Each structure stands twice: as structure tokens, then as C-alpha cells.
Short mmCIF file of C-alpha atoms in Angstrom, two decimals:
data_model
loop_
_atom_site.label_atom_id
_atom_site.label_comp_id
_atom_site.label_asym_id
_atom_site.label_seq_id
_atom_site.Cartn_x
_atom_site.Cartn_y
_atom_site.Cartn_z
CA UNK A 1 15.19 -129.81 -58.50
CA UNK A 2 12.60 -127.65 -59.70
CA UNK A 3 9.61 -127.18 -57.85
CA UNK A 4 7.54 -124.91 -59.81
CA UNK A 5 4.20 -126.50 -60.29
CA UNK A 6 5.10 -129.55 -58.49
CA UNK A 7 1.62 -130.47 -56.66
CA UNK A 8 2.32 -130.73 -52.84
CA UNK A 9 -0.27 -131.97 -50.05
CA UNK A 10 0.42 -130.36 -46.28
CA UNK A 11 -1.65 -132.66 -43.71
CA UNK A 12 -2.06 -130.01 -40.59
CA UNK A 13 -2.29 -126.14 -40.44
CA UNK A 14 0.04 -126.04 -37.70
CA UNK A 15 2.99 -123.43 -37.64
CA UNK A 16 5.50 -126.16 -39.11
CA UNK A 17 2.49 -126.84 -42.11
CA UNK A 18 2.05 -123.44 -42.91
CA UNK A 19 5.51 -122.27 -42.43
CA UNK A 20 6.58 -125.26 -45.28
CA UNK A 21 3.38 -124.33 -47.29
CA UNK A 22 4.57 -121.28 -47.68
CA UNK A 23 8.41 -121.89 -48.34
CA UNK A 24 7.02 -123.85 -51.07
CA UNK A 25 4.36 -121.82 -52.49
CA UNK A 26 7.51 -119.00 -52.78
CA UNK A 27 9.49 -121.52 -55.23
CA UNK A 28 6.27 -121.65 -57.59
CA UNK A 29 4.40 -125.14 -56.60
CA UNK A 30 0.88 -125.95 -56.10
CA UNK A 31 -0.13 -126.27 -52.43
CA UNK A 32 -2.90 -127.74 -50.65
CA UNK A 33 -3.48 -127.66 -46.91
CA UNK A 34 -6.23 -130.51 -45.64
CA UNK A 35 -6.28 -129.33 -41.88
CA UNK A 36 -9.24 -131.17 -39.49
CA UNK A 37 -10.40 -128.63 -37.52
CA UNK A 38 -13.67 -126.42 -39.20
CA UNK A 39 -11.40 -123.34 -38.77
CA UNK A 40 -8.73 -121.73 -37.83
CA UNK A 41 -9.29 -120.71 -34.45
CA UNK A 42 -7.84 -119.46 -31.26
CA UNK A 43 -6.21 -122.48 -29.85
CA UNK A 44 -3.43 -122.63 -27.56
CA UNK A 45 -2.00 -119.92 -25.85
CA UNK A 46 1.42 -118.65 -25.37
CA UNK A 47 4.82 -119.66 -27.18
CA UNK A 48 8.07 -118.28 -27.32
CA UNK A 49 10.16 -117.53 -30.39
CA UNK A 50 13.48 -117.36 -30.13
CA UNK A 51 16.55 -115.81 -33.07
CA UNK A 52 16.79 -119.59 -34.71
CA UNK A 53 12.81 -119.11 -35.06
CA UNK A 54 12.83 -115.41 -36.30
CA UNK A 55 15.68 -116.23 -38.87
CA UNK A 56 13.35 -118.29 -40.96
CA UNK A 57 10.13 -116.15 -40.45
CA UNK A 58 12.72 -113.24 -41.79
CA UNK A 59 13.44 -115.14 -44.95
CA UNK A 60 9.90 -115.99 -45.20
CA UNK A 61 9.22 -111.88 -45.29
CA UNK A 62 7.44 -111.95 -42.18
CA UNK A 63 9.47 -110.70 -39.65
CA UNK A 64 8.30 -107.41 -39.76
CA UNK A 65 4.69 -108.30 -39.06
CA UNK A 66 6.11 -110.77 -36.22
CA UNK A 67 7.33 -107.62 -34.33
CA UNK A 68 4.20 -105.77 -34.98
CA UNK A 69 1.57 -109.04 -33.29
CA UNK A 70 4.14 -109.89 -30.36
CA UNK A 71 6.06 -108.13 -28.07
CA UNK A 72 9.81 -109.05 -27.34
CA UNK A 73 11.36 -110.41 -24.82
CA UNK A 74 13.74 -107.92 -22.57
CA UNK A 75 15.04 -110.41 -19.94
CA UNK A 76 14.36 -113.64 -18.26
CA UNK A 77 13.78 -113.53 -14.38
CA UNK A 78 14.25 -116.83 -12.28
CA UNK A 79 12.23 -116.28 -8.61
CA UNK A 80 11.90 -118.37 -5.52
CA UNK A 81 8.39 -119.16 -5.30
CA UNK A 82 7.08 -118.58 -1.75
CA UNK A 83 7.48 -114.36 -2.05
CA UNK A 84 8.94 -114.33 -5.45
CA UNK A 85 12.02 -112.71 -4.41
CA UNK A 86 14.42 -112.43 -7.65
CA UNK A 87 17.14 -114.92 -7.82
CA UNK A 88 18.47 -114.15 -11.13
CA UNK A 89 18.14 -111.78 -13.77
CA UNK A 90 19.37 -111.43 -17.51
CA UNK A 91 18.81 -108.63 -19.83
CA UNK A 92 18.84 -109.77 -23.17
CA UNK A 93 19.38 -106.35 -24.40
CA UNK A 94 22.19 -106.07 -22.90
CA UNK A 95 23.62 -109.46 -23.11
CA UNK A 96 22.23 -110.76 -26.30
CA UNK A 97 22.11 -107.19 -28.75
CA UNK A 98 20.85 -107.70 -31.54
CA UNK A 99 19.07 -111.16 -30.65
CA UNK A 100 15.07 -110.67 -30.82
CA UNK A 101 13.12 -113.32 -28.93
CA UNK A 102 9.30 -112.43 -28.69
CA UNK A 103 6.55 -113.98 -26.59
CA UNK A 104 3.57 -115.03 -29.50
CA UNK A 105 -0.10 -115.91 -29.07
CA UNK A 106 0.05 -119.03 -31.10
CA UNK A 107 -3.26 -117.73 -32.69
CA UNK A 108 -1.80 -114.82 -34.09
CA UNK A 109 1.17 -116.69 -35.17
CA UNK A 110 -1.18 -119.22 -37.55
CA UNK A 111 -2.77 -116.20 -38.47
CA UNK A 112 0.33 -114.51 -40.07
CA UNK A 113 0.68 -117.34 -41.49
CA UNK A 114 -2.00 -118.69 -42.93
CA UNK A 115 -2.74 -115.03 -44.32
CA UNK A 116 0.81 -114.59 -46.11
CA UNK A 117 0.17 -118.91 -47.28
CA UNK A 118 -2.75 -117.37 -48.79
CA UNK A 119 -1.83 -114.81 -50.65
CA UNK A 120 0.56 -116.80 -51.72
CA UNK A 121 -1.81 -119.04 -53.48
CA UNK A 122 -2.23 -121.68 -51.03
CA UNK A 123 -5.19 -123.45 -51.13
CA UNK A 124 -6.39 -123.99 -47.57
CA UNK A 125 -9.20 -127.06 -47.06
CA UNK A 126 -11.20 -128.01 -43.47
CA UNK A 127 -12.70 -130.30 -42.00
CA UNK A 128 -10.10 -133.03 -43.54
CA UNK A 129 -9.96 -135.86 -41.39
CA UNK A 130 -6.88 -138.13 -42.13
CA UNK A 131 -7.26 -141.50 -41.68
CA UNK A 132 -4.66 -143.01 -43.05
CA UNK A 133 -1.76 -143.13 -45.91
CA UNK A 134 -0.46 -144.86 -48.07
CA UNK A 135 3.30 -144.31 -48.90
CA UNK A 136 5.02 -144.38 -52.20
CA UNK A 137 5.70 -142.76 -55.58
CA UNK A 138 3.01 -141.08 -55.29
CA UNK A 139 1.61 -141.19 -52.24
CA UNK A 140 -2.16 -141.55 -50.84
CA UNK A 141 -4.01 -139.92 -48.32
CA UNK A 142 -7.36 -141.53 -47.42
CA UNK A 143 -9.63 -139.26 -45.38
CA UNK A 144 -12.40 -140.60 -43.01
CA UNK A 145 -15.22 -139.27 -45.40
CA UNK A 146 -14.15 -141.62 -48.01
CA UNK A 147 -12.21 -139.11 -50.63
CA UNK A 148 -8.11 -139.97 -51.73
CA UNK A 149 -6.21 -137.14 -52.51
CA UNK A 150 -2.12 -136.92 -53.00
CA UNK A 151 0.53 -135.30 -55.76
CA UNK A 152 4.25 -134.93 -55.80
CA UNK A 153 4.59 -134.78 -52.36
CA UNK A 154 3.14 -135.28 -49.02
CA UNK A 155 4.13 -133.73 -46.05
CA UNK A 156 2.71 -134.63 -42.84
CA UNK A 157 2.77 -131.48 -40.60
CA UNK A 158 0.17 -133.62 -38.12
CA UNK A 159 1.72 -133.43 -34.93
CA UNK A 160 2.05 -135.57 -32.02
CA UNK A 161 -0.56 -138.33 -33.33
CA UNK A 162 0.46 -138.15 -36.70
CA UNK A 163 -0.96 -140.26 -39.73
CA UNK A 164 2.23 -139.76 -41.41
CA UNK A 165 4.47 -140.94 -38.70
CA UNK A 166 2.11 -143.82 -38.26
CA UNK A 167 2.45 -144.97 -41.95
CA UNK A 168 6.51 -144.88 -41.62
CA UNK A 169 7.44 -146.03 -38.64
CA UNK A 170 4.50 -147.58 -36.67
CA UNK A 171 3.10 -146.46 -33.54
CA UNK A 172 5.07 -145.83 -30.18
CA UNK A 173 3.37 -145.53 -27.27
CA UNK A 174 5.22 -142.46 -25.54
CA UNK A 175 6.49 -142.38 -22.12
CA UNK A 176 4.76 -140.52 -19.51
CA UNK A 177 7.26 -138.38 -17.52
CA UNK A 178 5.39 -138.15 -14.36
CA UNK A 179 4.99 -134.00 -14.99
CA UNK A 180 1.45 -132.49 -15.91
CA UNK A 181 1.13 -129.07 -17.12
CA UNK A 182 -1.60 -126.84 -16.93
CA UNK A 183 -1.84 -123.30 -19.66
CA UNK A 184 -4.00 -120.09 -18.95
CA UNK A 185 -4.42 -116.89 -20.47
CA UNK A 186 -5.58 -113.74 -18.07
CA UNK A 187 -5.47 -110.06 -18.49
CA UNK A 188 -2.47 -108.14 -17.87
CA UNK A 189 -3.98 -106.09 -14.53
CA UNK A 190 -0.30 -104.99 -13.47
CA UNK A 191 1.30 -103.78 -15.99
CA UNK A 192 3.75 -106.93 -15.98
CA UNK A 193 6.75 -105.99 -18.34
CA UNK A 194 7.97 -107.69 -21.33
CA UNK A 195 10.17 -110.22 -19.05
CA UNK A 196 9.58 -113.97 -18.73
CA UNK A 197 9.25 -114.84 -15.11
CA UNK A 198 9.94 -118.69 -13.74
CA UNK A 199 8.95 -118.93 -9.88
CA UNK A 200 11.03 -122.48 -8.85
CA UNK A 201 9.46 -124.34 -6.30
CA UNK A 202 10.01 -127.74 -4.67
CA UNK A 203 8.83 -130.28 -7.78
CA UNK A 204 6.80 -127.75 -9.33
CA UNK A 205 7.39 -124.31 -11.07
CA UNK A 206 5.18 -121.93 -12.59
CA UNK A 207 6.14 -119.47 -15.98
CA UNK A 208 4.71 -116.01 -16.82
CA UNK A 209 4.97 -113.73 -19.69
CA UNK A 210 2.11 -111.04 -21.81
CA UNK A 211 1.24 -111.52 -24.82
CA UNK A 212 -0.17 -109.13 -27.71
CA UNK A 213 -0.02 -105.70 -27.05
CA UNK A 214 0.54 -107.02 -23.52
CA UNK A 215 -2.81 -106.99 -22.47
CA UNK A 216 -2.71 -110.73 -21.79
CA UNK A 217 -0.31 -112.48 -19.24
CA UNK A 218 0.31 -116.45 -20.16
CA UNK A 219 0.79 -118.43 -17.56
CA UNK A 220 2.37 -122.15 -17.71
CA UNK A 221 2.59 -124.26 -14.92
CA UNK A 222 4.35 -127.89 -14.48
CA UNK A 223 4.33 -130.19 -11.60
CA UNK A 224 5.73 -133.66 -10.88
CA UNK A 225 2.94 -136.05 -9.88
CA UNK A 226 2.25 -139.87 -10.19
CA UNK A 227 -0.93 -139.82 -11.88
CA UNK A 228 -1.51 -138.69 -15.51
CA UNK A 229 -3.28 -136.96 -17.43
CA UNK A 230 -4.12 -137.28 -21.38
CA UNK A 231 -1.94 -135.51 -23.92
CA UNK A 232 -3.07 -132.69 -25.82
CA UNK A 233 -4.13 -129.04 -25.01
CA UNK A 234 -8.24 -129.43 -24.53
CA UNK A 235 -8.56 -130.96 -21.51
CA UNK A 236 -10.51 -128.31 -19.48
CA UNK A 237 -9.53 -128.54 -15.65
CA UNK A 238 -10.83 -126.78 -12.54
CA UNK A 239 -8.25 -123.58 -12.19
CA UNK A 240 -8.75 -124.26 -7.86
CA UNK A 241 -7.14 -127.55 -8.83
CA UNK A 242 -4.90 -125.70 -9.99
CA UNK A 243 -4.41 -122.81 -7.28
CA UNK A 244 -4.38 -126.13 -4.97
CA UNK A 245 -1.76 -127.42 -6.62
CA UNK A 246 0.53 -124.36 -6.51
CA UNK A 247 -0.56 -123.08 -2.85
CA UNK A 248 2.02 -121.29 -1.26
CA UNK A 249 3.28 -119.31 -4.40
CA UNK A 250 3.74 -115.56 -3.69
CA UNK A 251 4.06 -112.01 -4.78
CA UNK A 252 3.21 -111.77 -8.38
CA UNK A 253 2.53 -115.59 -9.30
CA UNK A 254 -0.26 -115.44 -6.23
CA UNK A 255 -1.63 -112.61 -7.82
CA UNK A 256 -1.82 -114.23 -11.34
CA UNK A 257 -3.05 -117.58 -10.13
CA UNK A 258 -6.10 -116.02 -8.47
CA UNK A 259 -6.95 -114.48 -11.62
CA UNK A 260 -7.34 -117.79 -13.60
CA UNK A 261 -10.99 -118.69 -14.69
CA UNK A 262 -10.26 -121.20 -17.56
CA UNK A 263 -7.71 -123.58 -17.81
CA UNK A 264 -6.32 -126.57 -19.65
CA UNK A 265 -4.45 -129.50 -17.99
CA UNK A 266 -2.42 -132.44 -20.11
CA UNK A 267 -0.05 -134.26 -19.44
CA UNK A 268 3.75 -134.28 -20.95
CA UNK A 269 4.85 -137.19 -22.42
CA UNK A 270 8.28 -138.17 -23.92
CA UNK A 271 8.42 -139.48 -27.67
CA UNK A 272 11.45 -141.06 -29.40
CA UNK A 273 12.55 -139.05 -31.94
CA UNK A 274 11.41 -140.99 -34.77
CA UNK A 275 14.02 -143.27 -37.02
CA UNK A 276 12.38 -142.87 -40.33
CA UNK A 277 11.28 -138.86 -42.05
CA UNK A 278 10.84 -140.34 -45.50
CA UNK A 279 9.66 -142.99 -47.89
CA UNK A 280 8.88 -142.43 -51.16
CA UNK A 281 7.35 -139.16 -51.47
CA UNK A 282 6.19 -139.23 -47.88
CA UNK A 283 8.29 -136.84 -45.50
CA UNK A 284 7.31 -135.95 -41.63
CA UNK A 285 8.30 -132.86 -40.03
CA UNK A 286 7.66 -130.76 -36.52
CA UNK A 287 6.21 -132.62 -33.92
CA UNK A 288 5.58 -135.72 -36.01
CA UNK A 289 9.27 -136.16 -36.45
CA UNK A 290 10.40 -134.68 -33.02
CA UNK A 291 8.24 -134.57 -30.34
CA UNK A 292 9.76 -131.95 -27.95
CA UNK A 293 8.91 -131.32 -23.95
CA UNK A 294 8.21 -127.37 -23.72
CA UNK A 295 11.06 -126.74 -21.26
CA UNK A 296 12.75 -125.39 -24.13
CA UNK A 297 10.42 -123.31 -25.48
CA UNK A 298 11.65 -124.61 -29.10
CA UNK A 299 8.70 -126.60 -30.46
CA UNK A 300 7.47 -124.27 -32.60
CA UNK A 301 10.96 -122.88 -32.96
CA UNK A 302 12.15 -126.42 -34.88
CA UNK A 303 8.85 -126.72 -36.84
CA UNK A 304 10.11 -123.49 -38.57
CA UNK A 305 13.34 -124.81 -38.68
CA UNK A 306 11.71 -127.91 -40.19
CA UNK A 307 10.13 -125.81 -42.89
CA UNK A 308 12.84 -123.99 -44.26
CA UNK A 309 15.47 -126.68 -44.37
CA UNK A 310 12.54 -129.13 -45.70
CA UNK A 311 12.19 -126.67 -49.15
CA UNK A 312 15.48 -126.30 -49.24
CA UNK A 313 16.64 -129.54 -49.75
CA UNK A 314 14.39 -130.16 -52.07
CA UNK A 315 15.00 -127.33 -53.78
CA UNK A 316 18.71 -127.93 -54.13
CA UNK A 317 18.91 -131.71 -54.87
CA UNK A 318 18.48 -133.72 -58.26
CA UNK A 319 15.50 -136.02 -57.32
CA UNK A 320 12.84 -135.91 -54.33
CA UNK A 321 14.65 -139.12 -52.82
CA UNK A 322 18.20 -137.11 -52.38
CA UNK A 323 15.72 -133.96 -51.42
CA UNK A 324 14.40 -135.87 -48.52
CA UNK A 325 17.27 -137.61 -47.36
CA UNK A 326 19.33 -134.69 -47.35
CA UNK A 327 16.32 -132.81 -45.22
CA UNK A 328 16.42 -135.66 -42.94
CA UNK A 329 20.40 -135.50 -42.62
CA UNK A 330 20.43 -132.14 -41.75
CA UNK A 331 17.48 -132.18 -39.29
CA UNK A 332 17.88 -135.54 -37.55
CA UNK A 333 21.16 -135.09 -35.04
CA UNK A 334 20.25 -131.16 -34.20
CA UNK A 335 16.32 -131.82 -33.19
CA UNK A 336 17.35 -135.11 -31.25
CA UNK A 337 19.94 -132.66 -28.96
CA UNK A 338 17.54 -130.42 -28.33
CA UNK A 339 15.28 -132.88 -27.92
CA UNK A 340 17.32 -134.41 -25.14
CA UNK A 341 17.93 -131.00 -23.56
CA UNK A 342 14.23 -130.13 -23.28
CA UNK A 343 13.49 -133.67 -21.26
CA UNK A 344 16.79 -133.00 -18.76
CA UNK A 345 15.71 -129.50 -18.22
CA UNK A 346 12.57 -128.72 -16.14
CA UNK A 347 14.54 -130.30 -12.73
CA UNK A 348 16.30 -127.09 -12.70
CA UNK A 349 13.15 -125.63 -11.65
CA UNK A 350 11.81 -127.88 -9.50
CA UNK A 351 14.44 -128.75 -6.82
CA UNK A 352 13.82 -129.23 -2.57
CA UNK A 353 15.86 -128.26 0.30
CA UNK A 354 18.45 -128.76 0.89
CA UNK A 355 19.19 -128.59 -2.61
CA UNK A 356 17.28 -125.31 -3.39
CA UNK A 357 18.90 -122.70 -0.78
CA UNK A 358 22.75 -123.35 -2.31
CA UNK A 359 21.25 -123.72 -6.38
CA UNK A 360 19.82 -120.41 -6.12
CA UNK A 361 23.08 -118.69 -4.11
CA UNK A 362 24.89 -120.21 -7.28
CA UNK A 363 22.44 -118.59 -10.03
CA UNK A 364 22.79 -115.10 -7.97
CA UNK A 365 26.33 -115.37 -8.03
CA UNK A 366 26.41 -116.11 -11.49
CA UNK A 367 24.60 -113.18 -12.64
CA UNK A 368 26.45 -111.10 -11.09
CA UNK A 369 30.42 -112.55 -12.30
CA UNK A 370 29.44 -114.32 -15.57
CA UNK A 371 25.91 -112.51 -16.61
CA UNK A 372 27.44 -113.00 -20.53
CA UNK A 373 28.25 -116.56 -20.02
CA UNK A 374 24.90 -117.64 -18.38
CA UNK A 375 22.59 -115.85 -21.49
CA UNK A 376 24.95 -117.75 -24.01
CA UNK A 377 24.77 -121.00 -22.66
CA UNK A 378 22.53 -122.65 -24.80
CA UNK A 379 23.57 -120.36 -27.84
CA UNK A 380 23.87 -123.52 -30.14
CA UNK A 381 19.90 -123.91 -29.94
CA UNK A 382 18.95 -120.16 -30.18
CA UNK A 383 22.13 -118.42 -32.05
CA UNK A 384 21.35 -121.55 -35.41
CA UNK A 385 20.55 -120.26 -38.13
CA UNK A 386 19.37 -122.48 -41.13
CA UNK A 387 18.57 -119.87 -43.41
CA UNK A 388 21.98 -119.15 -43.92
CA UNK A 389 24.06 -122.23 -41.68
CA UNK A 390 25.44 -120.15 -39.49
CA UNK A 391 24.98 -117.72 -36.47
CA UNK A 392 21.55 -116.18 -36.45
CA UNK A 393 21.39 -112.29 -37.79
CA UNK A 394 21.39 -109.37 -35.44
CA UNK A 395 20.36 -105.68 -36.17
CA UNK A 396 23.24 -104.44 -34.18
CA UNK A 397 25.87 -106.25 -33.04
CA UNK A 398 27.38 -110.08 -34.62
CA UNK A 399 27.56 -111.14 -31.60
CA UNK A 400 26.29 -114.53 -29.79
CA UNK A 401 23.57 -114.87 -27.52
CA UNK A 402 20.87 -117.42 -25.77
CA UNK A 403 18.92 -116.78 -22.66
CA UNK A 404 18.51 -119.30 -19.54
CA UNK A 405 15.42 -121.34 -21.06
CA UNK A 406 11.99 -120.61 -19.87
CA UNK A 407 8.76 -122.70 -20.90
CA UNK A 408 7.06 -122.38 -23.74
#
């Protein structure tokens, strides 16, 4: 199907909505953004992206100014928390050649994005409030102030509290997982290398990598608790709540905590992949399709996914119907696994004596016998390549690789 000059509406100016905005502004249609926000700001903080991510930022010609904004990742380090004495370590340039993963400000992310959508010819509009749509044919998107706008298509890119979703399949109220999370940013004092570091302590662990020219060190950390908090990244918390929280951390992740002056809290919250992607000329994608818990790191990871294999279907099928259905075929089973990983995975972390002692003598051992086997074992998230269906390209070496997860 051909999409030149097909007129396509993005709802959010997220990584997924500008990654697909500009997948489809390279096969010659007509795209408009509508994102809420009054700009494009500095929001978020960290996130990872890993070889399945880079393959479609590659065919999107920005891979190149990926490596230039982030730096990448050299190995991940596991730690006990109370002196954070090592407990594992895996060099990914030894054990994954080839395989780039690179720790992103999500700011500068949307910003290579949003610049190359641009020159592309996207057409980029704020302060467009969604309220609500209306599927079919041609579909209808009704913003608060009043004003319709639609076209061929419309993609909702609108993450967890999507419109879109809404308008397919309803609201579900999401489950809260008894874990909060809280994400800071602070300067890079100690020359912290490229390595992401996970400090494991009894039902709470803490993450750490730089960012930029690694002048910034992002720091995630989860706990298990009763109580909730509200989803979303803007809840401002006090960082001794924090410190309080994660008292009795040592060595590096003391040193980090005591820097933090800001920080956000929110709590995580599992959502059901949802059953329907499509109606009409309606399709969801990222986060409105597949909510994912950050243990992972491979939210922003499946949005690009999302966006490649999104054009591509279309691209390659007879009518926008078989397009979409064929998008949500080969999308659905592969973001639902990973899905399901990411909620089973942050216990790893997070486990109390007895338990802990014997866990970690088995991750030390392992790194030392089976260092190979331990960085591949969750190759079939971060070795997929849907740019070309099969194992992700390397600059060196065809071989296979995936690290021990960290959080996002």
C-alpha cells in the first residue's frame, strides 16, 4: 500500500510517536503530531537502549547521532548493597562484540527525534489536549478546546492513559504491584564509568548509570511497600524520604544518594497487555498497547520496535485493515513475553537472608564458569531485530549477545 501523501495524525510526542512519525514521513505521507505538553522539554531522566532499540534508530539514519548524545554501555555490575562489594560482573565488550547498548537522557533522545521528524516535514502541534476519539473509516479526534481533526490514519502514541486505548478497548484499572520507584539525576563527581551498577538489597534495590557526556549519574531506585503512590513521573518527593528509605546502602550508592536534591516518586503498576491495536483506521502502539514495568529496561526499546514494524506493515499490505492486523500479529505475542518478563524480574534484586548469601555465591560462580551464557540469556529480547527479522547487526562480530537486565 502506498503511503505517499496519505494524511496521518500521531497523538503523543513520545519516542514511539516520533519514532513512527518519522518512519512514515520517510515513505512520503503527511504527518501531524498533536502532543499536550507546551513544549518539548526535559522530562524524565535516564533510559537504556539496547541492540533491538539501536537496529531501528539505524534504519531510521540516526544511529550515528545516537552514539554521539549517549555514551555506551561497557558492562553491567550486580553489588550487595550494605558496602557494595561486586557480586558479578559482565563486560559486554567482551561478551556481547559488536552489540551497542547506550545509557540515553530521554530528553536528548526526543530531541534527535523530533529534529530528524522535522526535517523530515513533520508538522509538530502543542498544547493538543485529547479528549476523546472516535473510531472508524476515518477516524476523529476531539480535543478539549473544541477543534476535530483526523485523516487516513490515527495513531495513538499516548501512553499509559491513552485516549486511543480508551476508545478500543475500554478502561482497565491497572494493578498496583506493591513496588514504588523513585528517579534522580546528579552530577557525575567520581568519575563513575560507563557501567550500569544494581546494588540488591533485602526488598529494595537501587540502579546507577551517567548519562551525556557522563557528566550526569541516573539513579533509579525500587522498593516493595504496601502503600502506593500515583503513576506517572511528576510526583516530586522529599529525596530524605528517599535516603530513609534506602539507609544502610554503601560505598558508591551512599555516596550517590547523599547527592540527591530533586526527586520524583510513582508508583509501578501492572497493565494487561491490551486485546484490541486496531479498528478502523485507529491503531495503538508503545505504552498504550503494552504497558511494560522498567525492570527490563525495554519500554522505550518496544516503542521503537512499535514504530518500525507499525510502517512496515502498512507499507507492505494491500489495504490499511490487512496493514494493521498484520502490525498487530507481529507485535502482539513478542511485547506480551517481554511484558511478562519485566513483571517476574525485579525479585531478583530484592531477595532476604537466607536467600541472599547463597543467590549471590551462585551469580559469582557464574561469572566466572559461564560469563558467555549469563550476558546471552535474555538474547531473544535484546539480539531481535525487526528491521530485518532476524539477529540484531554488529560492527564486528555476528555473534549473539544480551546482558543481565538492569532498570531502565
Amino acid at each position: 500500500m502506498r503511503l505517499t501523501d496519505r494524511k496521518i495524525t500521531i497523538i503523543g510526542a513520545g519516542i514511539g510517536g516520533l519514532a513512527a512519525a518519522l518512519a512514515f514521513s520517510q515513505q512520503g505521507a503527511e504527518v501531524t503530531v498533536l502532543e499536550q505538553a507546551e513544549a518539548i522539554t526535559e522530562v524524565g531522566a535516564g533510559i537504556q537502549i539496547s541492540p533491538n532499540g539501536v537496529a531501528v534508530l539505524r534504519a531510521l539514519g540516526l544511529a550515528d547521532d545516537l552514539a554521539w548524545t549517549a555514551p555506551r554501555a561497557r558492562a553491567v555490575v550486580l553489588r550487595s548493597h550494605r558496602r557494595g562489594r561486586e557480586v558479578l560482573r559482565l563486560d559486554l565488550d567482551q561478551y556481547a562484540p559488536g552489540r551497542n547498548f547506550y545509557f540515553v537522557h530521554r530528553a536528548d533522545l526526543i530531541n534527535l527525534l523530533a529534529d530528524a521528524a522535522r526535517r523530515s516535514g513533520v508538522k509538530v502541534r502543542l498544547l493538543q489536549k485529547v479528549d476523546r476519539i472516535s473510531c472508524g473509516a476515518r477516524p476523529v479526534v476531539h480535543l478539549a478546546n473544541g477543534a476535530q481533526c483526523g485523516g487516513d490514519l490515527v495513531i495513538g502514541a499516548d501512553g499509559l492513559h491513552s485516549k486511543a486505548r480508551a476508545a478500543l478497548n475500554g478502561v482497565a484499572k491497572p494493578r498496583f504491584t506493591g513496588q514504588v520507584a523513585w528517579r534522580a539525576t546528579v552530577a557525575n563527581l567520581h568519575n563513575h564509568p560507563a557501567e550500569a551498577q544494581v546494588f540488591m538489597g533485602p526488598g529494595r534495590h537501587l540502579a546507577t548509570y551517567p548519562l551525556r557526556d557522563s557528566s550526569l549519574m541516573n539513579i533509579v531506585a525500587v522498593q516493595e511497600r504496601k502503600t502506593w503512590a500515583d503513576e506517572g513521573w511528576h510526583q516530586q518527593d522529599d529525596p530524605e524520604n528517599l535516603r530513609a528509605a534506602f539507609q544502610g546502602f554503601g560505598g558508591a550508592a551512599a555516596e550517590l544518594l547523599g547527592q540527591v536534591d530533586q526527586v520524583a516518586l510513582w508508583g509501578l503498576f501492572r497493565h494487561p497487555v491490551a486485546e484490541v491495536w486496531h479498528k478502523g483506521a485507529l491503531a495503538i502502539m508503545g505504552d498504550a498497547a503494552h504497558p511494560t514495568l522498567p525492570f527490563m529496561a525495554q519500554g522505550a526499546n518496544l516503542a521503537l520496535e512499535d514504530a518500525w514494524v507499525l510502517v512496515d506493515a502498512l507499507r507492505t499490505a494491500k489495504t490499511t485493515e490487512a496493514g494493521l492486523a498484520a502490525y498487530q500479529a507481529r507485535r502482539h505475542d513478542r511485547t506480551a513475553r517481554v511484558v511478562d518478563a519485566a513483571t517476574g524480574n525485579a525479585w531478583k534484586y530484592h531477595l532476604r537472608q537466607p536467600l541472599a548469601w547463597p543467590a549471590h555465591q551462585i551469580l559469582r560462580l557464574g561469572g566466572r564458569l559461564a560469563p558467555q551464557r549469563m550476558v546471552q540469556q535474555f538474547d531473544w529480547i535484546y539480539g531481535h531485530d525487526v528491521t530485518g527479522d532476524s539477529a540484531a547487526p554488529t560492527e564486528n562480530d555476528p555473534g549473539t549477545g544480551g546482558p543481565v537486565t538492569t532498570l531502565a
